Amino acid sequence: MMDMTDLFATRAGRMKASEIRELLKLLDQPDIISFAGGIPDPALFPHEAFRTAYAEILGGSSANAALQYQVSEGYLPLRRWIAGEMGRIGIPCDEGNVFITSGSQQGLDYLGKLFLSPGDTALVTWPTYLGALQAFSAYEPRYDRLSPAGGNMTPDAYREAAAKAGGAAKFAYLVPDFANPSGETLTLAQREAVLDLAEELGIAVIEDAAYAALRYSGEPVPPIAALDALRSGGVDAGRTVYCGSFSKILAPGLRMGWIVAPRRLIEKLVLTKQAADLHSPSINQMVVHHVAERCYAQQIERTREAYSARRDALLAALERHMPEGVSWSRPEGGMFVWMTLPESVDAVALLARSVAEARVAFVPGNAFHADGSGANTLRLSFTLADERAVTQGIPRLADLIRRAIAA
């Protein structure tokens, strides 16, 4: 039998399974208390709004268009609606700056394909979103550490390191609001510092705004794309690529996301999509537009109310049960709490014991570090953390960590 792996391109060796996707299989085990998958609570999905949308679209004059091919840029009414929403958060644009993707993950893959040649450098935070590392790594880059809070290398040092690797720095990627996995939100000064560095290096900024609508406390900070538009005189003159998603507010199963960027980049994204899947599903785009027009703001408030209470309950339980030597983030929004253990505790080994002994799951933090560091860190998601999960799961996990520290 032929072994086709001998024929794979070199990039195939950089493709790795998502630890989070693998951990989601644990959700099928009813006795597992999971803080692992960063997924929305399906009880919050606007089921009735989606039922109505599908019925109206397929039962009316739009049925043929919903089942037909679509332009690669995306369904025009949805793009216009997104442009309006972007204007409300300080990113003035029109439909020509908006590109529809099959989930924001597809957008990250397309951006990696467009920007990265083998040996080029992507600047990412330590830790950063695992899905971004998966998307970018297929295009064989190297990674340098982006530290918006300070401690960055100088621009010359970034250039020298990139040149030594045989390529050039191409973009800085970050999740500035309630980051996955750290829960961190960048200050205004930190966002400005990222733009300063990008201007000095002549690189793009990819702003992943998947969680931006999920703020529960604190004051909103302008998107990096808004700050960039003010500096440069508009989106078309800027360097920031804004990636949005409907997955966290409406429903992830429809796989609807978007990119807002200068038109010259949108043109290339259109060509990329034509070569990949032609366009995102027409009916899904039309349904999302129908639902978003009617209940997006209400859905945001409903989601915020539920997740805010769960965040508070999780933080209170951590404060009550975790032993000394353990610290964690206190996010103002999003879906995640980031925990740091004493350096002697390895989170991967702890997970194996936690699942076997405590029946509690989480995500080890090393998966979110481009260099595989962060062995003593882990991520907890609170979006599915009901009262049972918190009151039973956190004491079990705390007891296991206490024993691991003492060992």
Tab-separated table of C-alpha atoms in Angstrom:
chain	number	residue	atom	x	y	z
A	1	MET	CA	0.000	0.000	0.000
A	2	MET	CA	1.322	3.415	-0.958
A	3	ASP	CA	2.269	5.773	1.876
A	4	MET	CA	1.056	9.160	0.622
A	5	THR	CA	2.736	10.964	3.503
A	6	ASP	CA	5.926	10.788	1.438
A	7	LEU	CA	4.255	13.117	-1.053
A	8	PHE	CA	3.124	15.778	1.397
A	9	ALA	CA	4.428	19.340	1.122
A	10	THR	CA	6.774	20.519	3.844
A	11	ARG	CA	3.983	22.619	5.346
A	12	ALA	CA	2.050	19.455	6.245
A	13	GLY	CA	4.584	18.736	8.960
A	14	ARG	CA	3.551	21.952	10.723
A	15	MET	CA	-0.125	20.995	10.872
A	16	LYS	CA	-1.079	19.851	14.358
A	17	ALA	CA	-4.321	18.789	15.977
A	18	SER	CA	-6.051	21.367	18.146
A	19	GLU	CA	-5.821	20.334	21.773
A	20	ILE	CA	-9.091	22.149	22.334
A	21	ARG	CA	-10.903	20.229	19.591
A	22	GLU	CA	-9.665	16.990	21.129
A	23	LEU	CA	-10.772	18.048	24.595
A	24	LEU	CA	-14.280	18.804	23.311
A	25	LYS	CA	-14.747	15.043	22.959
A	26	LEU	CA	-14.786	14.921	26.753
A	27	LEU	CA	-18.092	16.770	26.725
A	28	ASP	CA	-19.722	13.517	25.592
A	29	GLN	CA	-18.819	11.974	28.947
A	30	PRO	CA	-21.615	13.019	31.309
A	31	ASP	CA	-19.543	12.825	34.488
A	32	ILE	CA	-16.846	15.210	33.193
A	33	ILE	CA	-17.039	18.793	34.419
A	34	SER	CA	-15.468	20.770	31.600
A	35	PHE	CA	-13.907	24.218	31.747
A	36	ALA	CA	-12.091	23.355	28.507
A	37	GLY	CA	-13.921	24.270	25.317
A	38	GLY	CA	-14.384	28.007	24.802
A	39	ILE	CA	-17.781	27.543	23.208
A	40	PRO	CA	-21.020	29.513	23.587
A	41	ASP	CA	-23.922	28.192	25.616
A	42	PRO	CA	-26.426	26.781	23.080
A	43	ALA	CA	-29.278	27.649	25.428
A	44	LEU	CA	-28.600	31.296	24.551
A	45	PHE	CA	-28.855	30.873	20.773
A	46	PRO	CA	-31.832	32.785	19.269
A	47	HIS	CA	-33.489	29.585	18.061
A	48	GLU	CA	-36.861	31.090	17.243
A	49	ALA	CA	-35.315	33.957	15.291
A	50	PHE	CA	-33.372	31.482	13.161
A	51	ARG	CA	-36.444	29.305	12.566
A	52	THR	CA	-38.376	32.354	11.428
A	53	ALA	CA	-35.540	33.545	9.195
A	54	TYR	CA	-35.163	30.233	7.386
A	55	ALA	CA	-38.922	29.938	6.922
A	56	GLU	CA	-39.329	33.457	5.571
A	57	ILE	CA	-36.343	33.235	3.231
A	58	LEU	CA	-37.099	29.792	1.829
A	59	GLY	CA	-40.830	30.433	1.700
A	60	GLY	CA	-40.617	33.740	-0.126
A	61	SER	CA	-39.177	35.419	-3.181
A	62	SER	CA	-35.591	35.110	-1.860
A	63	ALA	CA	-35.589	31.300	-1.957
A	64	ASN	CA	-33.807	30.990	-5.295
A	65	ALA	CA	-31.103	33.478	-4.313
A	66	ALA	CA	-30.599	31.668	-1.009
A	67	LEU	CA	-29.903	28.401	-2.825
A	68	GLN	CA	-27.858	29.912	-5.648
A	69	TYR	CA	-24.201	30.875	-5.972
A	70	GLN	CA	-23.198	34.161	-4.311
A	71	VAL	CA	-20.552	36.764	-5.084
A	72	SER	CA	-17.241	36.005	-3.382
A	73	GLU	CA	-17.223	39.270	-1.396
A	74	GLY	CA	-20.404	38.196	0.389
A	75	TYR	CA	-24.109	38.993	0.509
A	76	LEU	CA	-24.394	42.736	-0.075
A	77	PRO	CA	-27.107	43.540	2.525
A	78	LEU	CA	-25.085	41.734	5.205
A	79	ARG	CA	-21.927	43.610	4.252
A	80	ARG	CA	-23.821	46.916	4.440
A	81	TRP	CA	-25.203	45.978	7.875
A	82	ILE	CA	-21.685	45.132	9.111
A	83	ALA	CA	-20.345	48.427	7.747
A	84	GLY	CA	-22.984	50.231	9.791
A	85	GLU	CA	-21.999	48.347	12.927
A	86	MET	CA	-18.335	49.143	12.316
A	87	GLY	CA	-19.148	52.830	12.031
A	88	ARG	CA	-20.827	52.707	15.442
A	89	ILE	CA	-17.590	51.516	17.075
A	90	GLY	CA	-15.430	54.117	15.355
A	91	ILE	CA	-14.366	52.264	12.189
A	92	PRO	CA	-15.909	54.244	9.313
A	93	CYS	CA	-16.180	52.092	6.193
A	94	ASP	CA	-18.606	50.918	3.553
A	95	GLU	CA	-19.462	47.565	2.024
A	96	GLY	CA	-16.377	47.737	-0.196
A	97	ASN	CA	-14.221	47.328	2.915
A	98	VAL	CA	-16.178	44.292	4.168
A	99	PHE	CA	-15.465	40.680	3.218
A	100	ILE	CA	-17.523	37.705	4.469
A	101	THR	CA	-15.722	34.584	5.669
A	102	SER	CA	-16.841	31.131	6.739
A	103	GLY	CA	-16.077	31.908	10.363
A	104	SER	CA	-13.250	34.172	11.486
A	105	GLN	CA	-10.938	31.144	11.447
A	106	GLN	CA	-11.134	31.076	7.656
A	107	GLY	CA	-10.153	34.725	7.661
A	108	LEU	CA	-7.000	33.969	9.656
A	109	ASP	CA	-6.075	31.206	7.220
A	110	TYR	CA	-6.552	33.531	4.244
A	111	LEU	CA	-4.460	36.253	5.870
A	112	GLY	CA	-1.677	33.791	6.599
A	113	LYS	CA	-1.766	32.682	2.971
A	114	LEU	CA	-1.638	36.250	1.673
A	115	PHE	CA	1.052	37.635	3.969
A	116	LEU	CA	3.411	34.801	4.846
A	117	SER	CA	6.138	33.242	2.739
A	118	PRO	CA	8.272	30.484	4.307
A	119	GLY	CA	10.673	32.067	6.772
A	120	ASP	CA	8.703	35.292	7.245
A	121	THR	CA	7.965	36.485	10.765
A	122	ALA	CA	4.618	36.885	12.505
A	123	LEU	CA	4.578	38.836	15.762
A	124	VAL	CA	2.215	37.254	18.297
A	125	THR	CA	1.598	37.592	22.002
A	126	TRP	CA	2.783	34.956	24.494
A	127	PRO	CA	0.227	33.340	24.926
A	128	THR	CA	-1.950	33.768	21.860
A	129	TYR	CA	-4.990	32.168	20.242
A	130	LEU	CA	-4.205	28.556	19.353
A	131	GLY	CA	-6.315	28.680	16.186
A	132	ALA	CA	-4.222	31.558	14.870
A	133	LEU	CA	-1.027	29.567	15.378
A	134	GLN	CA	-2.631	26.658	13.510
A	135	ALA	CA	-3.739	28.918	10.654
A	136	PHE	CA	-0.416	30.702	10.277
A	137	SER	CA	1.929	27.760	10.865
A	138	ALA	CA	0.832	26.020	7.673
A	139	TYR	CA	2.583	28.816	5.761
A	140	GLU	CA	5.905	28.110	7.503
A	141	PRO	CA	6.618	31.358	9.351
A	142	ARG	CA	8.702	31.963	12.438
A	143	TYR	CA	7.260	33.749	15.451
A	144	ASP	CA	8.579	36.636	17.523
A	145	ARG	CA	7.093	37.716	20.806
A	146	LEU	CA	4.847	40.775	20.810
A	147	SER	CA	4.623	42.400	24.252
A	148	PRO	CA	2.216	45.368	24.156
A	149	ALA	CA	2.699	45.971	27.892
A	150	GLY	CA	6.427	46.602	27.427
A	151	GLY	CA	9.633	44.664	26.968
A	152	ASN	CA	9.391	44.514	23.198
A	153	MET	CA	12.514	44.084	21.166
A	154	THR	CA	13.484	47.240	19.318
A	155	PRO	CA	12.314	47.566	15.712
A	156	ASP	CA	15.903	47.007	14.556
A	157	ALA	CA	16.103	43.804	16.596
A	158	TYR	CA	12.872	42.546	15.026
A	159	ARG	CA	14.219	43.329	11.561
A	160	GLU	CA	17.542	41.633	12.211
A	161	ALA	CA	15.900	38.504	13.601
A	162	ALA	CA	13.519	38.286	10.645
A	163	ALA	CA	16.313	38.793	8.111
A	164	LYS	CA	18.464	36.177	9.824
A	165	ALA	CA	15.623	33.683	9.356
A	166	GLY	CA	15.573	34.452	5.653
A	167	GLY	CA	12.394	36.484	5.526
A	168	ALA	CA	10.751	39.689	6.761
A	169	ALA	CA	8.330	40.682	9.494
A	170	LYS	CA	4.852	40.838	7.951
A	171	PHE	CA	2.243	41.446	10.642
A	172	ALA	CA	1.419	41.665	14.329
A	173	TYR	CA	-1.516	39.488	15.378
A	174	LEU	CA	-3.384	40.025	18.637
A	175	VAL	CA	-6.746	39.769	20.411
A	176	PRO	CA	-6.947	43.149	22.183
A	177	ASP	CA	-10.271	42.617	23.976
A	178	PHE	CA	-10.667	39.778	26.502
A	179	ALA	CA	-8.042	37.720	24.728
A	180	ASN	CA	-8.228	34.019	24.121
A	181	PRO	CA	-6.681	32.547	26.226
A	182	SER	CA	-5.477	35.140	28.743
A	183	GLY	CA	-8.650	37.210	29.170
A	184	GLU	CA	-6.421	40.292	28.912
A	185	THR	CA	-7.658	43.614	27.517
A	186	LEU	CA	-5.117	46.055	26.145
A	187	THR	CA	-5.171	49.620	27.375
A	188	LEU	CA	-5.399	52.557	25.014
A	189	ALA	CA	-1.670	53.207	25.466
A	190	GLN	CA	-0.837	49.589	24.640
A	191	ARG	CA	-2.936	49.701	21.473
A	192	GLU	CA	-1.201	52.879	20.414
A	193	ALA	CA	2.165	51.237	21.114
A	194	VAL	CA	1.265	48.327	18.821
A	195	LEU	CA	0.428	50.778	16.042
A	196	ASP	CA	3.673	52.680	16.679
A	197	LEU	CA	5.676	49.466	16.336
A	198	ALA	CA	3.789	48.419	13.203
A	199	GLU	CA	4.427	51.795	11.598
A	200	GLU	CA	8.111	51.621	12.470
A	201	LEU	CA	8.416	48.113	11.005
A	202	GLY	CA	6.130	48.766	8.034
A	203	ILE	CA	3.910	45.784	8.852
A	204	ALA	CA	0.180	45.078	9.091
A	205	VAL	CA	-1.831	44.632	12.293
A	206	ILE	CA	-4.389	41.816	12.468
A	207	GLU	CA	-6.966	42.682	15.131
A	208	ASP	CA	-8.958	39.603	16.154
A	209	ALA	CA	-12.161	41.012	17.676
A	210	ALA	CA	-14.027	37.756	18.235
A	211	TYR	CA	-14.927	38.668	21.841
A	212	ALA	CA	-15.160	42.463	21.606
A	213	ALA	CA	-18.931	42.595	22.197
A	214	LEU	CA	-18.696	40.562	25.415
A	215	ARG	CA	-17.806	43.275	27.936
A	216	TYR	CA	-19.220	42.843	31.458
A	217	SER	CA	-17.356	45.513	33.441
A	218	GLY	CA	-14.923	48.384	32.934
A	219	GLU	CA	-14.866	51.030	30.241
A	220	PRO	CA	-14.716	50.206	26.506
A	221	VAL	CA	-11.441	50.909	24.703
A	222	PRO	CA	-11.460	51.927	21.010
A	223	PRO	CA	-10.576	49.157	18.544
A	224	ILE	CA	-7.073	49.298	17.095
A	225	ALA	CA	-8.689	49.696	13.668
A	226	ALA	CA	-10.489	52.831	14.900
A	227	LEU	CA	-7.267	54.323	16.247
A	228	ASP	CA	-5.522	53.470	12.982
A	229	ALA	CA	-8.288	55.076	10.904
A	230	LEU	CA	-7.907	58.286	12.918
A	231	ARG	CA	-4.135	58.305	12.391
A	232	SER	CA	-4.141	57.470	8.720
A	233	GLY	CA	-7.262	59.251	7.554
A	234	GLY	CA	-9.478	56.228	6.976
A	235	VAL	CA	-9.625	52.460	6.659
A	236	ASP	CA	-8.298	52.452	3.098
A	237	ALA	CA	-5.142	54.296	4.161
A	238	GLY	CA	-4.572	52.173	7.254
A	239	ARG	CA	-2.628	49.047	8.113
A	240	THR	CA	-5.139	47.264	10.390
A	241	VAL	CA	-7.173	44.214	9.384
A	242	TYR	CA	-10.210	43.795	11.651
A	243	CYS	CA	-11.585	40.268	12.024
A	244	GLY	CA	-15.117	39.898	13.404
A	245	SER	CA	-17.382	36.949	14.124
A	246	PHE	CA	-21.051	36.131	14.635
A	247	SER	CA	-20.167	32.898	16.431
A	248	LYS	CA	-20.036	34.253	19.984
A	249	ILE	CA	-23.271	36.287	19.811
A	250	LEU	CA	-25.601	34.507	17.362
A	251	ALA	CA	-24.419	30.941	16.700
A	252	PRO	CA	-21.131	29.291	15.688
A	253	GLY	CA	-22.685	26.518	13.597
A	254	LEU	CA	-23.469	28.845	10.694
A	255	ARG	CA	-19.745	29.714	10.380
A	256	MET	CA	-20.151	33.402	9.639
A	257	GLY	CA	-17.379	35.939	10.152
A	258	TRP	CA	-16.072	39.033	8.433
A	259	ILE	CA	-12.985	41.089	7.704
A	260	VAL	CA	-12.837	44.880	7.459
A	261	ALA	CA	-9.725	46.100	5.641
A	262	PRO	CA	-8.433	48.446	2.931
A	263	ARG	CA	-9.975	47.733	-0.452
A	264	ARG	CA	-6.652	46.695	-1.948
A	265	LEU	CA	-6.477	43.856	0.587
A	266	ILE	CA	-10.164	42.949	0.113
A	267	GLU	CA	-9.455	42.459	-3.600
A	268	LYS	CA	-6.796	39.866	-2.795
A	269	LEU	CA	-9.026	38.150	-0.241
A	270	VAL	CA	-11.707	37.803	-2.903
A	271	LEU	CA	-9.239	36.043	-5.201
A	272	THR	CA	-8.182	33.783	-2.332
A	273	LYS	CA	-11.779	32.812	-1.618
A	274	GLN	CA	-12.525	32.164	-5.272
A	275	ALA	CA	-9.722	29.620	-5.282
A	276	ALA	CA	-10.825	28.034	-1.997
A	277	ASP	CA	-14.625	27.769	-1.730
A	278	LEU	CA	-15.995	30.406	-4.153
A	279	HIS	CA	-18.142	32.011	-1.436
A	280	SER	CA	-19.583	31.405	2.001
A	281	PRO	CA	-23.024	29.701	1.953
A	282	SER	CA	-25.637	32.051	0.514
A	283	ILE	CA	-28.486	30.933	2.751
A	284	ASN	CA	-26.396	31.258	5.912
A	285	GLN	CA	-25.416	34.809	4.995
A	286	MET	CA	-29.024	35.763	4.322
A	287	VAL	CA	-30.246	34.166	7.544
A	288	VAL	CA	-27.564	35.876	9.628
A	289	HIS	CA	-28.489	39.213	8.067
A	290	HIS	CA	-32.180	38.603	8.804
A	291	VAL	CA	-31.510	37.724	12.462
A	292	ALA	CA	-28.849	40.391	13.029
A	293	GLU	CA	-31.134	43.160	11.766
A	294	ARG	CA	-33.873	42.106	14.155
A	295	CYS	CA	-32.209	41.052	17.382
A	296	TYR	CA	-28.413	41.516	17.418
A	297	ALA	CA	-28.378	44.194	20.121
A	298	GLN	CA	-30.813	42.258	22.318
A	299	GLN	CA	-28.778	39.087	21.834
A	300	ILE	CA	-25.617	40.880	22.970
A	301	GLU	CA	-27.336	42.013	26.175
A	302	ARG	CA	-28.761	38.556	26.847
A	303	THR	CA	-25.359	36.937	26.381
A	304	ARG	CA	-23.566	39.503	28.510
A	305	GLU	CA	-25.998	39.028	31.385
A	306	ALA	CA	-25.548	35.241	31.432
A	307	TYR	CA	-21.780	35.146	31.043
A	308	SER	CA	-21.153	37.994	33.469
A	309	ALA	CA	-22.835	36.030	36.253
A	310	ARG	CA	-20.837	32.907	35.388
A	311	ARG	CA	-17.573	34.838	35.326
A	312	ASP	CA	-18.323	36.266	38.752
A	313	ALA	CA	-19.215	32.853	40.163
A	314	LEU	CA	-16.024	31.288	38.818
A	315	LEU	CA	-13.801	34.080	40.141
A	316	ALA	CA	-15.450	33.840	43.569
A	317	ALA	CA	-14.903	30.070	43.653
A	318	LEU	CA	-11.254	30.442	42.673
A	319	GLU	CA	-10.768	33.010	45.417
A	320	ARG	CA	-12.403	30.693	47.914
A	321	HIS	CA	-10.688	27.418	47.048
A	322	MET	CA	-7.346	27.870	45.256
A	323	PRO	CA	-4.171	27.384	47.322
A	324	GLU	CA	-1.407	29.928	47.771
A	325	GLY	CA	1.021	30.186	44.880
A	326	VAL	CA	-1.746	30.107	42.253
A	327	SER	CA	-2.802	33.288	40.430
A	328	TRP	CA	-5.397	34.009	37.766
A	329	SER	CA	-6.688	36.776	35.535
A	330	ARG	CA	-9.824	38.779	36.307
A	331	PRO	CA	-11.187	39.499	32.839
A	332	GLU	CA	-13.554	42.365	32.139
A	333	GLY	CA	-15.310	40.267	29.500
A	334	GLY	CA	-14.941	37.401	27.053
A	335	MET	CA	-14.986	33.721	27.931
A	336	PHE	CA	-11.758	32.863	29.724
A	337	VAL	CA	-9.794	32.969	32.948
A	338	TRP	CA	-6.035	32.363	32.689
A	339	MET	CA	-4.348	30.597	35.578
A	340	THR	CA	-0.661	30.482	36.486
A	341	LEU	CA	0.576	27.676	38.742
A	342	PRO	CA	3.888	27.386	40.559
A	343	GLU	CA	6.670	26.545	38.077
A	344	SER	CA	7.004	23.065	39.554
A	345	VAL	CA	3.519	22.096	38.322
A	346	ASP	CA	3.120	20.942	34.713
A	347	ALA	CA	-0.404	21.599	33.439
A	348	VAL	CA	-0.319	18.788	30.855
A	349	ALA	CA	0.458	16.216	33.527
A	350	LEU	CA	-2.074	17.891	35.804
A	351	LEU	CA	-4.787	17.553	33.133
A	352	ALA	CA	-4.243	13.812	32.851
A	353	ARG	CA	-4.628	13.454	36.618
A	354	SER	CA	-7.551	15.886	36.699
A	355	VAL	CA	-9.561	13.940	34.146
A	356	ALA	CA	-8.726	10.569	35.711
A	357	GLU	CA	-9.093	11.500	39.380
A	358	ALA	CA	-11.245	14.627	39.627
A	359	ARG	CA	-13.206	14.306	36.349
A	360	VAL	CA	-12.498	17.964	35.607
A	361	ALA	CA	-11.152	19.224	32.258
A	362	PHE	CA	-9.297	22.394	31.294
A	363	VAL	CA	-6.840	23.407	28.558
A	364	PRO	CA	-3.080	23.350	29.335
A	365	GLY	CA	-1.448	26.677	28.539
A	366	ASN	CA	1.580	25.501	26.580
A	367	ALA	CA	-0.608	25.010	23.476
A	368	PHE	CA	-1.107	28.790	23.318
A	369	HIS	CA	2.611	29.622	23.254
A	370	ALA	CA	4.367	29.682	19.890
A	371	ASP	CA	7.537	28.314	21.497
A	372	GLY	CA	5.784	25.661	23.606
A	373	SER	CA	6.532	27.441	26.883
A	374	GLY	CA	3.954	28.182	29.582
A	375	ALA	CA	3.993	24.654	30.991
A	376	ASN	CA	2.665	25.916	34.332
A	377	THR	CA	-0.342	27.751	32.880
A	378	LEU	CA	-3.883	26.717	31.993
A	379	ARG	CA	-7.119	28.147	30.624
A	380	LEU	CA	-10.561	27.904	32.192
A	381	SER	CA	-13.700	28.772	30.211
A	382	PHE	CA	-16.781	29.907	32.132
A	383	THR	CA	-19.401	30.107	29.357
A	384	LEU	CA	-20.788	26.641	30.159
A	385	ALA	CA	-19.911	26.793	33.864
A	386	ASP	CA	-23.275	26.344	35.558
A	387	GLU	CA	-23.713	26.180	39.329
A	388	ARG	CA	-22.848	22.473	39.477
A	389	ALA	CA	-19.653	22.948	37.469
A	390	VAL	CA	-18.413	25.724	39.738
A	391	THR	CA	-19.475	24.340	43.111
A	392	GLN	CA	-18.225	20.821	42.394
A	393	GLY	CA	-15.499	21.276	39.791
A	394	ILE	CA	-13.417	24.107	41.259
A	395	PRO	CA	-12.974	22.523	44.734
A	396	ARG	CA	-11.891	19.269	43.055
A	397	LEU	CA	-9.415	21.083	40.822
A	398	ALA	CA	-8.101	23.142	43.734
A	399	ASP	CA	-7.520	20.041	45.817
A	400	LEU	CA	-5.626	18.384	42.956
A	401	ILE	CA	-3.447	21.496	42.460
A	402	ARG	CA	-2.777	21.675	46.193
A	403	ARG	CA	-1.525	18.082	46.143
A	404	ALA	CA	0.559	18.708	43.001
A	405	ILE	CA	2.263	21.681	44.663
A	406	ALA	CA	3.045	19.620	47.757
A	407	ALA	CA	4.432	16.652	45.820
